[in-house]
Coordinates of N, CA and C in Angstrom, one line a residue:
M291 N 0.6 -1.1 0.0 CA 0.1 0.0 -0.2 C 1.0 1.3 0.1
D292 N 0.5 2.1 -0.9 CA 1.6 3.4 -1.3 C 1.0 4.5 0.0
E293 N 1.3 5.7 -0.6 CA 0.6 6.3 1.0 C -0.3 7.3 0.3
S294 N -1.1 8.1 -0.6 CA -2.1 8.0 -1.0 C -3.0 7.2 -0.7
Q295 N -2.9 5.7 -0.6 CA -3.4 4.8 -0.4 C -3.9 4.6 1.1
R296 N -3.1 4.8 1.9 CA -3.1 4.5 3.2 C -3.5 6.0 4.1
Q297 N -3.4 7.2 3.0 CA -3.9 8.5 3.8 C -6.0 8.1 3.2
Q298 N -6.3 7.1 2.1 CA -7.8 7.1 1.4 C -8.2 6.7 2.7
Y299 N -7.0 5.8 3.0 CA -7.7 4.4 3.5 C -8.0 4.6 5.2
W300 N -7.3 5.8 5.5 CA -7.5 7.1 7.5 C -8.6 7.8 7.2
R301 N -8.7 8.2 5.8 CA -9.8 8.9 5.9 C -11.1 8.1 5.8
S302 N -11.1 7.1 4.8 CA -12.1 6.4 5.1 C -13.2 5.9 6.8
N303 N -11.4 5.6 7.1 CA -11.8 5.3 8.6 C -12.1 6.6 9.4
L304 N -12.1 7.6 9.5 CA -12.4 8.6 10.4 C -14.0 9.3 9.8
T305 N -14.2 8.9 8.6 CA -15.5 9.1 8.3 C -16.7 8.3 8.8
L306 N -15.9 6.8 8.3 CA -17.2 6.3 9.0 C -17.0 6.4 10.8
M307 N -16.2 6.3 11.8 CA -15.8 6.5 12.9 C -16.7 7.8 13.0
S308 N -16.1 8.6 12.3 CA -17.5 10.5 12.4 C -19.1 9.8 12.6
A309 N -19.1 9.2 11.6 CA -20.4 9.0 11.0 C -21.7 8.2 12.4
L310 N -20.6 7.1 12.8 CA -20.6 6.7 14.3 C -20.9 7.1 15.2
L311 N -20.2 8.1 15.1 CA -20.2 8.6 16.5 C -21.7 9.8 16.4
V312 N -21.1 10.3 15.2 CA -23.1 11.4 15.3 C -24.1 10.3 15.7
C313 N -24.0 9.1 15.5 CA -25.5 8.3 15.8 C -25.1 8.1 17.4
W314 N -24.7 7.7 17.6 CA -24.2 7.2 19.1 C -24.5 8.8 19.9
F315 N -24.2 10.2 19.5 CA -24.8 10.9 20.0 C -25.9 11.5 20.3
L316 N -26.5 11.5 19.1 CA -27.5 11.9 18.8 C -28.9 10.5 19.3
V317 N -28.5 9.4 20.0 CA -29.4 8.6 20.8 C -28.7 8.9 21.8
S318 N -27.5 9.0 22.5 CA -27.5 8.8 23.8 C -27.8 10.2 24.5
Y319 N -27.7 11.1 23.8 CA -27.1 12.7 24.7 C -28.6 13.2 23.9
V320 N -28.4 13.5 22.6 CA -29.9 14.5 22.5 C -31.6 13.1 22.6
C321 N -31.7 12.9 22.0 CA -32.3 11.6 23.3 C -32.8 11.1 24.4
G322 N -31.8 11.0 24.8 CA -32.2 10.4 26.5 C -31.6 11.4 27.2
I323 N -30.9 12.8 26.4 CA -31.3 14.1 27.9 C -32.2 14.8 27.1
L324 N -31.6 15.6 26.4 CA -32.2 16.5 25.6 C -33.5 16.4 25.2
L325 N -33.9 16.3 24.9 CA -35.5 15.3 23.8 C -36.0 14.5 25.1
V326 N -35.7 14.4 26.5 CA -36.4 12.9 27.2 C -38.1 14.2 27.5
E327 N -38.2 14.8 28.1 CA -39.6 15.4 28.0 C -40.2 15.2 27.0
P328 N -40.1 16.0 26.2 CA -41.2 15.4 24.5 C -40.7 14.1 24.6
L329 N -40.2 13.3 24.3 CA -40.5 12.0 24.0 C -41.0 11.3 25.2
N330 N -41.2 11.2 26.3 CA -41.4 10.5 27.4 C -43.3 11.3 27.4
N331 N -43.5 11.5 26.5 CA -45.2 12.0 26.2 C -45.3 10.7 25.3
I332 N -44.7 10.1 24.3 CA -44.8 8.9 23.6 C -44.4 7.5 24.4
V333 N -45.3 6.9 24.8 CA -45.3 5.5 25.9 C -46.0 4.4 25.1
I334 N -45.1 3.1 24.8 CA -45.0 2.2 24.3 C -44.6 1.4 25.5
N335 N -45.8 0.0 25.5 CA -45.4 -0.9 26.4 C -45.5 -0.2 27.9
G336 N -46.1 0.2 28.3 CA -46.0 0.9 29.0 C -44.9 1.9 29.5
F337 N -43.9 1.7 29.1 CA -43.2 2.9 29.4 C -42.5 4.2 28.3
P338 N -42.4 5.5 29.4 CA -42.3 6.5 28.0 C -40.9 6.2 27.5
M339 N -41.0 6.5 26.0 CA -39.5 6.4 25.3 C -38.3 7.3 25.2
G340 N -38.7 8.4 26.7 CA -37.4 8.9 26.8 C -36.5 8.1 27.9
F341 N -37.7 8.0 28.3 CA -37.1 7.0 30.0 C -36.3 5.8 29.0
W342 N -36.8 5.0 27.8 CA -36.2 3.8 27.4 C -35.2 4.8 26.8
F343 N -34.7 5.7 25.7 CA -33.6 6.2 25.3 C -32.6 5.9 26.2
A344 N -32.9 6.1 27.7 CA -31.5 6.8 28.5 C -31.5 5.7 29.1
Q345 N -31.9 4.8 29.3 CA -31.3 3.3 30.0 C -31.7 2.6 28.8
Q346 N -31.9 1.9 28.4 CA -32.3 1.1 27.0 C -31.0 1.0 25.5
G347 N -31.7 2.2 24.8 CA -32.0 2.8 23.9 C -30.1 3.2 23.8
A348 N -29.6 4.1 24.5 CA -28.4 4.6 23.9 C -26.8 2.8 24.1
I349 N -27.6 1.9 25.3 CA -26.7 0.8 24.9 C -27.1 0.0 23.9
V350 N -28.2 -0.4 23.6 CA -28.0 -0.9 22.7 C -27.6 -0.7 21.7
T351 N -28.2 0.8 21.2 CA -27.3 1.5 19.6 C -26.4 1.5 19.5
F352 N -25.6 1.8 21.2 CA -24.2 1.7 20.7 C -23.4 0.1 20.5
V353 N -24.1 -1.0 21.4 CA -23.6 -2.6 20.9 C -23.6 -2.8 19.4
V354 N -24.8 -2.0 18.9 CA -25.3 -1.7 17.1 C -23.8 -1.5 16.9
L355 N -23.6 -0.3 16.4 CA -22.8 0.5 16.2 C -21.3 0.5 16.7
I356 N -21.2 -0.8 17.5 CA -19.6 -1.8 17.4 C -19.8 -2.5 16.0
G357 N -21.0 -3.3 16.0 CA -21.4 -3.9 15.1 C -21.2 -3.7 13.8
V358 N -21.7 -2.6 13.4 CA -21.4 -2.2 12.1 C -20.1 -1.7 11.9
Y359 N -19.4 -1.1 12.9 CA -18.0 -1.2 13.0 C -16.7 -1.9 12.4
V360 N -17.3 -2.9 12.9 CA -17.1 -4.1 12.3 C -16.4 -4.9 11.4
W361 N -18.0 -4.7 11.0 CA -18.4 -5.2 9.5 C -17.9 -4.8 8.2
R362 N -18.1 -3.0 9.0 CA -17.8 -1.7 7.6 C -16.0 -2.1 7.5
M363 N -15.6 -2.2 8.7 CA -13.8 -1.7 8.5 C -13.1 -3.3 8.2
D364 N -13.6 -4.2 8.3 CA -13.6 -5.9 7.7 C -13.6 -5.3 6.1
R365 N -14.7 -4.8 5.9 CA -15.0 -4.7 4.3 C -14.1 -3.6 3.9
L366 N -13.7 -2.7 4.6 CA -12.9 -1.6 4.1 C -10.9 -2.5 4.3
D367 N -10.8 -2.8 5.1 CA -9.8 -3.9 5.3 C -9.3 -4.7 3.6
D368 N -10.4 -5.7 3.5 CA -10.2 -6.2 2.6 C -10.5 -5.1 0.8
E369 N -10.8 -4.6 0.9 CA -10.8 -3.6 0.0 C -9.2 -2.6 -0.4
Y370 N -8.8 -2.7 0.7 CA -6.9 -2.3 0.9 C -6.2 -3.2 0.7
G371 N -6.7 -4.6 0.9 CA -6.2 -5.6 0.7 C -5.2 -5.9 1.7
V372 N -5.8 -5.3 3.1 CA -4.9 -5.6 4.2 C -6.0 -6.2 5.7
G373 N -7.2 -6.9 4.7 CA -7.2 -7.5 6.2 C -6.8 -8.9 6.8
R374 N -7.3 -9.6 7.3 CA -6.8 -11.2 8.0 C -6.1 -11.4 7.2
D375 N -6.9 -12.1 6.4 CA -6.3 -12.7 5.0 C -5.7 -13.0 4.2
N376 N -5.3 -11.0 4.2 CA -4.2 -10.8 3.5 C -2.7 -10.6 3.7
A377 N -3.0 -10.3 5.1 CA -1.6 -9.6 5.9 C -0.4 -10.3 5.8
N378 N -0.4 -11.2 5.8 CA 1.5 -12.2 5.7 C 0.7 -13.0 4.5
G379 N 0.2 -12.9 3.6 CA 0.0 -14.0 2.7 C -1.8 -13.6 2.5
D380 N -2.2 -15.1 2.0 CA -3.6 -15.6 2.8 C -3.6 -16.4 2.9
A381 N -4.5 -16.3 4.2 CA -4.8 -17.6 5.2 C -4.5 -18.8 4.5
G382 N -5.2 -19.6 3.6 CA -5.0 -20.9 2.7 C -3.7 -21.3 2.4
A383 N -3.0 -20.2 2.7 CA -1.1 -20.5 1.9 C -0.7 -20.7 3.4
R384 N -1.1 -19.6 4.2 CA -0.7 -20.2 6.0 C -1.1 -21.4 6.7
D385 N -2.3 -21.8 6.1 CA -2.7 -23.0 6.7 C -2.3 -24.3 5.7
E386 N -1.9 -24.3 4.6 CA -0.9 -25.0 4.0 C 0.3 -25.4 4.5
R387 N 1.3 -24.3 5.0 CA 2.7 -24.4 5.3 C 2.2 -24.8 6.7
K388 N 1.6 -24.5 7.4 CA 1.5 -25.5 8.8 C 1.2 -26.8 8.7
G389 N 0.6 -27.5 7.8 CA 0.3 -28.7 7.1 C -0.8 -29.1 7.1

């Protein structure tokens, strides 16, 4: 990978992280704190929605965002040829050397 590809890879990584952090901020801070009173007017299964965002929604969203980050980074690694299978040759070749 040459220097321009490294910069492009890093830029793609930062763009992905920024987008995911914005989602996390919107759910945990905006919905869980700033908009809690208006969201509490919406009740689902007996729970006010603002309460749900503050107690569970932010955690569930955070776990989902981790999964999305791993999935997208695996694809980005494969796209740039730096994935686990491409780090030191492909995995098949390593397995063949082991026996």
